[in-house]
mmCIF file of C-alpha atoms in Angstrom:
data_model
loop_
_atom_site.group_PDB
_atom_site.id
_atom_site.type_symbol
_atom_site.label_atom_id
_atom_site.label_comp_id
_atom_site.label_asym_id
_atom_site.label_seq_id
_atom_site.Cartn_x
_atom_site.Cartn_y
_atom_site.Cartn_z
ATOM 1 C CA MET A 1 -132.565 -32.421 37.692
ATOM 2 C CA LEU A 2 -135.723 -33.202 39.940
ATOM 3 C CA ALA A 3 -137.057 -34.207 36.477
ATOM 4 C CA ILE A 4 -134.349 -36.699 35.960
ATOM 5 C CA LEU A 5 -135.209 -38.465 39.100
ATOM 6 C CA ALA A 6 -139.079 -38.182 37.926
ATOM 7 C CA ILE A 7 -137.870 -40.540 35.224
ATOM 8 C CA THR A 8 -135.957 -42.922 37.251
ATOM 9 C CA THR A 9 -137.591 -42.968 40.335
ATOM 10 C CA PRO A 10 -140.601 -44.727 39.478
ATOM 11 C CA ILE A 11 -138.383 -47.546 37.104
ATOM 12 C CA PHE A 12 -136.579 -48.375 40.049
ATOM 13 C CA LEU A 13 -139.777 -47.343 42.861
ATOM 14 C CA LEU A 14 -141.564 -50.749 40.764
ATOM 15 C CA ILE A 15 -138.301 -53.027 40.929
ATOM 16 C CA SER A 16 -138.128 -52.000 44.324
ATOM 17 C CA THR A 17 -141.818 -53.233 44.454
ATOM 18 C CA GLY A 18 -141.313 -56.770 43.112
ATOM 19 C CA TYR A 19 -138.510 -56.965 45.722
ATOM 20 C CA ILE A 20 -140.876 -56.359 48.744
ATOM 21 C CA ALA A 21 -143.123 -59.200 47.255
ATOM 22 C CA ARG A 22 -140.705 -61.480 47.421
ATOM 23 C CA TRP A 23 -139.225 -60.706 50.975
ATOM 24 C CA SER A 24 -142.991 -60.288 52.393
ATOM 25 C CA GLY A 25 -143.143 -63.798 51.360
ATOM 26 C CA LEU A 26 -146.906 -62.442 49.232
ATOM 27 C CA ILE A 27 -145.295 -63.632 46.602
ATOM 28 C CA GLN A 28 -143.023 -66.715 46.196
ATOM 29 C CA ARG A 29 -140.805 -67.774 43.865
ATOM 30 C CA GLU A 30 -142.653 -69.707 41.645
ATOM 31 C CA GLN A 31 -145.506 -67.243 41.040
ATOM 32 C CA MET A 32 -142.422 -65.007 40.000
ATOM 33 C CA GLN A 33 -141.893 -66.900 37.725
ATOM 34 C CA GLY A 34 -144.947 -67.752 35.617
ATOM 35 C CA VAL A 35 -145.010 -63.614 35.503
ATOM 36 C CA SER A 36 -141.652 -63.620 34.140
ATOM 37 C CA LEU A 37 -143.029 -66.201 32.036
ATOM 38 C CA PHE A 38 -145.694 -63.956 31.043
ATOM 39 C CA VAL A 39 -143.469 -61.039 29.569
ATOM 40 C CA LEU A 40 -141.194 -62.938 28.350
ATOM 41 C CA TYR A 41 -143.689 -65.240 26.142
ATOM 42 C CA PHE A 42 -146.308 -62.857 25.814
ATOM 43 C CA ALA A 43 -146.365 -58.899 26.682
ATOM 44 C CA LEU A 44 -142.331 -58.420 24.495
ATOM 45 C CA PRO A 45 -143.012 -60.167 21.671
ATOM 46 C CA ALA A 46 -146.452 -58.014 21.554
ATOM 47 C CA LEU A 47 -144.445 -55.110 22.698
ATOM 48 C CA VAL A 48 -142.323 -55.848 19.030
ATOM 49 C CA ILE A 49 -145.056 -56.858 16.969
ATOM 50 C CA ARG A 50 -146.711 -53.606 17.544
ATOM 51 C CA ALA A 51 -144.130 -51.326 17.183
ATOM 52 C CA LEU A 52 -142.355 -52.704 13.900
ATOM 53 C CA THR A 53 -146.810 -52.611 12.778
ATOM 54 C CA GLN A 54 -147.137 -48.915 14.278
ATOM 55 C CA HIS A 55 -143.771 -47.386 11.894
ATOM 56 C CA PRO A 56 -142.946 -47.061 8.723
ATOM 57 C CA LEU A 57 -140.148 -49.458 7.667
ATOM 58 C CA GLU A 58 -137.813 -46.941 6.940
ATOM 59 C CA GLU A 59 -138.198 -46.421 10.060
ATOM 60 C CA ILE A 60 -138.046 -49.791 11.301
ATOM 61 C CA LEU A 61 -134.663 -50.972 9.008
ATOM 62 C CA GLN A 62 -132.144 -48.609 10.561
ATOM 63 C CA ILE A 63 -128.952 -50.563 9.121
ATOM 64 C CA ASN A 64 -126.479 -47.399 10.589
ATOM 65 C CA TYR A 65 -128.098 -48.063 13.916
ATOM 66 C CA LEU A 66 -127.124 -51.869 13.758
ATOM 67 C CA VAL A 67 -123.928 -51.242 12.652
ATOM 68 C CA ALA A 68 -122.988 -48.756 15.748
ATOM 69 C CA TYR A 69 -124.934 -50.293 18.312
ATOM 70 C CA GLY A 70 -123.554 -54.023 17.718
ATOM 71 C CA LEU A 71 -119.982 -52.325 16.510
ATOM 72 C CA GLY A 72 -120.151 -50.627 20.068
ATOM 73 C CA SER A 73 -121.099 -54.189 21.884
ATOM 74 C CA LEU A 74 -118.703 -56.330 20.038
ATOM 75 C CA VAL A 75 -115.870 -54.095 20.948
ATOM 76 C CA VAL A 76 -117.044 -53.781 24.650
ATOM 77 C CA PHE A 77 -117.253 -57.701 24.415
ATOM 78 C CA GLY A 78 -113.877 -58.325 22.750
ATOM 79 C CA GLY A 79 -112.744 -56.525 25.246
ATOM 80 C CA GLY A 80 -113.819 -57.488 28.000
ATOM 81 C CA LEU A 81 -113.197 -61.095 26.876
ATOM 82 C CA LEU A 82 -109.176 -60.576 26.774
ATOM 83 C CA LEU A 83 -108.895 -58.197 29.600
ATOM 84 C CA THR A 84 -110.278 -61.918 31.963
ATOM 85 C CA LEU A 85 -108.963 -64.190 29.377
ATOM 86 C CA LYS A 86 -104.921 -62.888 28.309
ATOM 87 C CA TYR A 87 -104.328 -60.564 31.037
ATOM 88 C CA GLN A 88 -106.403 -62.047 34.565
ATOM 89 C CA ARG A 89 -106.093 -65.882 32.876
ATOM 90 C CA GLN A 90 -109.281 -67.143 33.268
ATOM 91 C CA PRO A 91 -110.956 -70.029 31.678
ATOM 92 C CA LEU A 92 -112.443 -69.128 28.583
ATOM 93 C CA ASN A 93 -116.589 -69.892 29.776
ATOM 94 C CA ALA A 94 -115.694 -68.178 32.504
ATOM 95 C CA SER A 95 -113.674 -65.307 30.301
ATOM 96 C CA ALA A 96 -116.736 -65.764 27.819
ATOM 97 C CA MET A 97 -119.379 -65.036 31.113
ATOM 98 C CA GLN A 98 -117.313 -61.992 32.542
ATOM 99 C CA ALA A 99 -117.888 -60.415 28.799
ATOM 100 C CA LEU A 100 -121.608 -61.343 27.966
ATOM 101 C CA GLY A 101 -122.220 -59.193 31.371
ATOM 102 C CA MET A 102 -119.810 -56.435 30.003
ATOM 103 C CA ALA A 103 -121.591 -56.463 26.511
ATOM 104 C CA ALA A 104 -125.734 -57.879 26.569
ATOM 105 C CA ALA A 105 -128.415 -54.846 28.275
ATOM 106 C CA ASN A 106 -131.616 -56.316 29.757
ATOM 107 C CA SER A 107 -133.193 -54.091 27.090
ATOM 108 C CA GLY A 108 -136.820 -55.413 27.303
ATOM 109 C CA PHE A 109 -136.680 -55.288 31.112
ATOM 110 C CA VAL A 110 -134.949 -52.247 32.488
ATOM 111 C CA GLY A 111 -134.353 -50.426 28.879
ATOM 112 C CA TYR A 112 -137.510 -50.138 27.401
ATOM 113 C CA PRO A 113 -138.472 -48.764 30.140
ATOM 114 C CA VAL A 114 -136.252 -46.655 30.899
ATOM 115 C CA ALA A 115 -136.232 -45.079 26.928
ATOM 116 C CA VAL A 116 -139.909 -44.727 26.216
ATOM 117 C CA MET A 117 -140.580 -42.432 29.534
ATOM 118 C CA VAL A 118 -137.363 -40.662 27.691
ATOM 119 C CA ILE A 119 -137.852 -41.104 24.135
ATOM 120 C CA GLY A 120 -141.469 -42.180 23.935
ATOM 121 C CA SER A 121 -142.227 -44.731 21.217
ATOM 122 C CA PRO A 122 -139.567 -44.603 19.272
ATOM 123 C CA ALA A 123 -137.993 -46.903 22.081
ATOM 124 C CA ALA A 124 -139.750 -49.384 21.160
ATOM 125 C CA VAL A 125 -138.773 -49.934 17.516
ATOM 126 C CA LEU A 126 -135.177 -49.505 19.813
ATOM 127 C CA LEU A 127 -135.940 -52.552 21.768
ATOM 128 C CA ALA A 128 -136.424 -54.800 18.329
ATOM 129 C CA LEU A 129 -133.261 -53.609 17.165
ATOM 130 C CA ASN A 130 -131.143 -53.834 20.171
ATOM 131 C CA MET A 131 -132.334 -57.688 20.606
ATOM 132 C CA VAL A 132 -131.090 -58.752 16.772
ATOM 133 C CA ILE A 133 -127.683 -57.817 18.096
ATOM 134 C CA GLU A 134 -128.063 -58.822 21.133
ATOM 135 C CA THR A 135 -129.378 -62.232 20.696
ATOM 136 C CA LEU A 136 -128.061 -62.759 17.229
ATOM 137 C CA ILE A 137 -124.507 -61.908 18.044
ATOM 138 C CA ILE A 138 -123.396 -61.003 21.302
ATOM 139 C CA ILE A 139 -125.162 -63.853 23.454
ATOM 140 C CA PRO A 140 -124.521 -66.654 21.086
ATOM 141 C CA ALA A 141 -120.899 -65.167 20.970
ATOM 142 C CA ALA A 142 -120.207 -66.182 24.288
ATOM 143 C CA LEU A 143 -122.835 -69.443 24.271
ATOM 144 C CA ILE A 144 -121.020 -70.701 21.887
ATOM 145 C CA LEU A 145 -117.373 -70.290 23.460
ATOM 146 C CA ALA A 146 -118.396 -71.150 27.012
ATOM 147 C CA GLU A 147 -119.423 -74.222 25.063
ATOM 148 C CA MET A 148 -116.938 -75.174 23.531
ATOM 149 C CA ALA A 149 -114.311 -74.252 27.134
ATOM 150 C CA SER A 150 -116.917 -76.489 28.830
ATOM 151 C CA GLN A 151 -117.159 -79.522 26.347
ATOM 152 C CA GLN A 152 -113.944 -80.167 25.339
ATOM 153 C CA GLY A 153 -114.227 -82.071 21.876
ATOM 154 C CA VAL A 154 -117.493 -81.006 20.313
ATOM 155 C CA SER A 155 -116.747 -79.305 17.202
ATOM 156 C CA VAL A 156 -117.415 -75.988 16.447
ATOM 157 C CA TRP A 157 -120.278 -76.550 14.409
ATOM 158 C CA LYS A 158 -121.811 -78.865 16.931
ATOM 159 C CA THR A 159 -121.786 -75.865 19.201
ATOM 160 C CA VAL A 160 -123.590 -73.458 16.314
ATOM 161 C CA LYS A 161 -126.157 -75.719 15.201
ATOM 162 C CA GLN A 162 -127.174 -75.974 19.092
ATOM 163 C CA THR A 163 -127.160 -72.433 20.137
ATOM 164 C CA ALA A 164 -128.749 -71.347 16.797
ATOM 165 C CA LEU A 165 -131.563 -73.964 17.676
ATOM 166 C CA SER A 166 -131.831 -72.615 21.214
ATOM 167 C CA LEU A 167 -131.418 -68.814 19.921
ATOM 168 C CA ALA A 168 -134.643 -69.974 17.386
ATOM 169 C CA LYS A 169 -137.325 -70.587 19.925
ATOM 170 C CA ASN A 170 -136.592 -67.209 21.914
ATOM 171 C CA PRO A 171 -139.745 -65.988 22.285
ATOM 172 C CA VAL A 172 -139.109 -62.399 21.321
ATOM 173 C CA LEU A 173 -137.318 -63.161 18.137
ATOM 174 C CA VAL A 174 -140.297 -64.869 17.345
ATOM 175 C CA GLY A 175 -142.460 -61.560 17.662
ATOM 176 C CA LEU A 176 -139.319 -60.003 15.737
ATOM 177 C CA LEU A 177 -139.978 -61.869 12.825
ATOM 178 C CA ILE A 178 -143.639 -61.606 13.285
ATOM 179 C CA GLY A 179 -143.270 -57.998 13.682
ATOM 180 C CA ILE A 180 -141.207 -57.661 9.898
ATOM 181 C CA PHE A 181 -143.551 -60.133 7.802
ATOM 182 C CA LEU A 182 -146.612 -57.557 8.566
ATOM 183 C CA ALA A 183 -144.058 -54.735 8.242
ATOM 184 C CA VAL A 184 -143.271 -55.766 4.713
ATOM 185 C CA THR A 185 -145.822 -57.706 3.179
ATOM 186 C CA GLU A 186 -148.080 -54.629 4.741
ATOM 187 C CA LEU A 187 -150.814 -57.201 6.358
ATOM 188 C CA GLN A 188 -153.515 -55.170 8.565
ATOM 189 C CA ILE A 189 -153.907 -57.360 11.812
ATOM 190 C CA LEU A 190 -157.764 -57.646 13.148
ATOM 191 C CA VAL A 191 -158.579 -54.601 15.588
ATOM 192 C CA PRO A 192 -159.800 -57.408 18.338
ATOM 193 C CA LEU A 193 -156.201 -59.072 18.064
ATOM 194 C CA PHE A 194 -154.487 -55.514 17.856
ATOM 195 C CA LYS A 195 -156.835 -54.690 20.955
ATOM 196 C CA ALA A 196 -155.209 -57.961 22.406
ATOM 197 C CA ILE A 197 -151.698 -57.440 20.930
ATOM 198 C CA ASP A 198 -151.582 -53.598 22.574
ATOM 199 C CA MET A 199 -152.554 -54.635 25.535
ATOM 200 C CA LEU A 200 -150.392 -57.027 26.133
ATOM 201 C CA ALA A 201 -147.617 -54.538 25.155
ATOM 202 C CA ASN A 202 -149.197 -52.076 27.518
ATOM 203 C CA ALA A 203 -147.931 -54.370 30.534
ATOM 204 C CA ALA A 204 -144.196 -55.073 29.346
ATOM 205 C CA GLY A 205 -142.966 -52.246 31.132
ATOM 206 C CA PRO A 206 -144.569 -52.441 34.778
ATOM 207 C CA ALA A 207 -144.274 -56.692 34.302
ATOM 208 C CA ALA A 208 -140.729 -56.199 33.702
ATOM 209 C CA LEU A 209 -139.760 -54.288 36.222
ATOM 210 C CA PHE A 210 -141.371 -56.378 39.012
ATOM 211 C CA VAL A 211 -139.780 -59.193 38.069
ATOM 212 C CA ILE A 212 -135.841 -57.297 38.462
ATOM 213 C CA GLY A 213 -136.919 -56.521 41.602
ATOM 214 C CA GLY A 214 -138.499 -60.362 42.474
ATOM 215 C CA ALA A 215 -135.114 -61.778 41.050
ATOM 216 C CA LEU A 216 -132.717 -60.015 42.878
ATOM 217 C CA PHE A 217 -134.506 -61.005 46.274
ATOM 218 C CA GLY A 218 -131.519 -63.664 47.912
ATOM 219 C CA LEU A 219 -128.866 -62.695 46.011
ATOM 220 C CA GLN A 220 -125.690 -62.067 48.171
ATOM 221 C CA VAL A 221 -121.688 -60.072 47.781
ATOM 222 C CA LYS A 222 -119.793 -62.288 49.289
ATOM 223 C CA GLY A 223 -115.906 -61.920 48.478
ATOM 224 C CA MET A 224 -115.940 -61.039 44.952
ATOM 225 C CA ALA A 225 -115.227 -56.889 44.807
ATOM 226 C CA LYS A 226 -112.460 -56.922 42.083
ATOM 227 C CA ASP A 227 -114.683 -59.068 39.455
ATOM 228 C CA VAL A 228 -117.987 -58.153 40.669
ATOM 229 C CA GLY A 229 -117.068 -54.405 40.162
ATOM 230 C CA GLN A 230 -115.281 -54.779 36.984
ATOM 231 C CA ILE A 231 -117.911 -56.446 35.568
ATOM 232 C CA VAL A 232 -120.112 -53.651 36.485
ATOM 233 C CA ILE A 233 -117.994 -51.005 35.673
ATOM 234 C CA GLY A 234 -117.945 -52.287 32.007
ATOM 235 C CA LYS A 235 -121.936 -52.985 31.726
ATOM 236 C CA LEU A 236 -123.281 -49.853 33.241
ATOM 237 C CA ILE A 237 -120.259 -47.294 32.270
ATOM 238 C CA ILE A 238 -118.220 -48.654 29.497
ATOM 239 C CA HIS A 239 -120.817 -49.742 27.250
ATOM 240 C CA PRO A 240 -122.937 -46.866 26.775
ATOM 241 C CA LEU A 241 -119.643 -44.797 26.259
ATOM 242 C CA VAL A 242 -118.634 -46.923 24.117
ATOM 243 C CA ILE A 243 -121.794 -47.142 22.352
ATOM 244 C CA LEU A 244 -121.699 -43.113 22.524
ATOM 245 C CA ILE A 245 -118.667 -43.342 20.090
ATOM 246 C CA ALA A 246 -119.787 -45.657 18.077
ATOM 247 C CA PHE A 247 -122.725 -43.702 17.200
ATOM 248 C CA PHE A 248 -120.425 -40.205 16.926
ATOM 249 C CA ILE A 249 -118.478 -42.060 14.535
ATOM 250 C CA ILE A 250 -121.562 -43.815 12.207
ATOM 251 C CA PRO A 251 -123.011 -41.004 10.208
ATOM 252 C CA GLY A 252 -126.689 -40.763 9.503
ATOM 253 C CA ILE A 253 -128.212 -42.087 12.787
ATOM 254 C CA ASP A 254 -131.240 -40.234 14.200
ATOM 255 C CA PRO A 255 -130.014 -38.225 17.488
ATOM 256 C CA LEU A 256 -133.348 -39.485 19.517
ATOM 257 C CA TYR A 257 -132.409 -42.749 18.293
ATOM 258 C CA MET A 258 -129.004 -41.641 19.898
ATOM 259 C CA VAL A 259 -129.697 -41.348 22.787
ATOM 260 C CA GLY A 260 -132.709 -44.021 22.933
ATOM 261 C CA ALA A 261 -128.968 -46.414 22.306
ATOM 262 C CA VAL A 262 -127.519 -45.050 25.199
ATOM 263 C CA LEU A 263 -130.328 -44.877 27.374
ATOM 264 C CA PHE A 264 -130.590 -48.861 26.321
ATOM 265 C CA SER A 265 -126.556 -49.556 26.849
ATOM 266 C CA ALA A 266 -126.649 -48.383 29.696
ATOM 267 C CA ALA A 267 -129.282 -50.644 32.031
ATOM 268 C CA PRO A 268 -127.978 -53.925 33.352
ATOM 269 C CA MET A 269 -126.836 -57.276 32.201
ATOM 270 C CA ILE A 270 -129.772 -59.472 30.614
ATOM 271 C CA SER A 271 -131.854 -61.101 33.666
ATOM 272 C CA ILE A 272 -130.502 -64.569 32.785
ATOM 273 C CA TYR A 273 -127.453 -63.634 33.456
ATOM 274 C CA PRO A 274 -127.166 -65.090 36.887
ATOM 275 C CA LEU A 275 -128.218 -68.755 35.298
ATOM 276 C CA LEU A 276 -125.603 -68.670 32.968
ATOM 277 C CA GLY A 277 -122.941 -67.907 34.997
ATOM 278 C CA GLN A 278 -124.529 -70.647 36.864
ATOM 279 C CA ARG A 279 -123.538 -72.778 34.189
ATOM 280 C CA TYR A 280 -120.287 -72.117 33.587
ATOM 281 C CA GLY A 281 -118.992 -72.030 36.721
ATOM 282 C CA LEU A 282 -120.155 -68.204 37.544
ATOM 283 C CA GLY A 283 -122.915 -68.870 39.438
ATOM 284 C CA GLY A 284 -121.356 -66.614 42.710
ATOM 285 C CA VAL A 285 -120.290 -63.985 40.840
ATOM 286 C CA SER A 286 -123.285 -63.195 38.075
ATOM 287 C CA ALA A 287 -126.036 -63.355 40.981
ATOM 288 C CA ALA A 288 -123.908 -61.033 42.431
ATOM 289 C CA THR A 289 -123.123 -58.561 39.531
ATOM 290 C CA MET A 290 -126.322 -58.965 38.412
ATOM 291 C CA LEU A 291 -127.533 -57.725 42.456
ATOM 292 C CA VAL A 292 -124.983 -54.324 42.157
ATOM 293 C CA ALA A 293 -125.274 -52.908 38.595
ATOM 294 C CA THR A 294 -129.177 -53.177 39.135
ATOM 295 C CA VAL A 295 -128.498 -51.332 42.234
ATOM 296 C CA ALA A 296 -125.759 -48.911 40.844
ATOM 297 C CA SER A 297 -127.878 -48.749 37.898
ATOM 298 C CA PHE A 298 -129.983 -46.277 39.792
ATOM 299 C CA PHE A 299 -128.264 -43.655 39.911
ATOM 300 C CA THR A 300 -125.945 -44.266 36.643
ATOM 301 C CA LEU A 301 -128.896 -44.034 34.937
ATOM 302 C CA SER A 302 -129.142 -40.331 36.250
ATOM 303 C CA LEU A 303 -126.481 -39.280 35.512
ATOM 304 C CA ILE A 304 -125.787 -40.531 32.161
ATOM 305 C CA ILE A 305 -129.163 -38.410 31.553
ATOM 306 C CA TRP A 306 -128.222 -35.629 33.138
ATOM 307 C CA LEU A 307 -125.279 -35.406 31.366
ATOM 308 C CA MET A 308 -127.251 -36.426 27.956
ATOM 309 C CA THR A 309 -129.296 -32.673 28.917
ATOM 310 C CA LEU A 310 -125.946 -30.686 29.802
ATOM 311 C CA SER A 311 -124.860 -31.776 26.123
ATOM 312 C CA GLY A 312 -127.644 -30.821 24.442
ATOM 313 C CA LEU A 313 -128.335 -34.451 22.567
ATOM 314 C CA MET A 314 -131.720 -34.483 24.947
ATOM 315 C CA ALA A 315 -133.793 -31.396 26.905
ATOM 316 C CA PHE A 316 -137.006 -31.793 29.132
#
């Protein structure tokens, strides 16, 4: 257990540092946003490019992995949508946001820093693969459904087009495309440029955790126990469990990648979740959910690592 805490404790110490920096007034909200933009527009794309250019193409194009992770995430998304829309009679936009909170992990800001400490360098490849599922399937599905509910009378095609244009500007997705292009063409990056990319990539993990801590400052949980609890359980417990089952069903996947997929899926929801929730009428719940999920993930991630150790999936 001490070995497990040695993995998870530094992660959450860095998150706490970001929170304390905001709480103390040392860093203001605008300054924290600057760090967030650095991570999103520079560090994470550099991390993805480095991963895709340092590994053989056959290690990157893991179709079975994409199918398993995509299938598991879609099952959780569909289940969350059905639960809130049909059985709890919530509007489509709120239901889509709740389902998004259960099925889209914070792969870049929390999942990667945890996974890299457990499985090492392959975590960067898995980050790129997970981003494909999250940015091209799960997030667009939630946004399209939410937009359809919010803008009655707007055609589905127009909604899909607007969502696609928005996602095309995603810097991590741009980094993913650049990395795939370099891997396929086998073009060599100039040494000074690669060193700059490497330095940016190394900053991604710590800076991302610091930003998450700062984002938690000021969030409150009041009178939302039912919705918050439902989304948190769906994200931190059901999502990794369904991902694990999906990886047992789909053959031919490296056990190390299975461990990484479970760790990524056990991360809290995407960092922009409160912003999206606010846009579609779930502002208070989404902010409270992110706070509770981030705090609770210290315990659930430690538990998941311990259970995988007992099962023999991983060893220290």
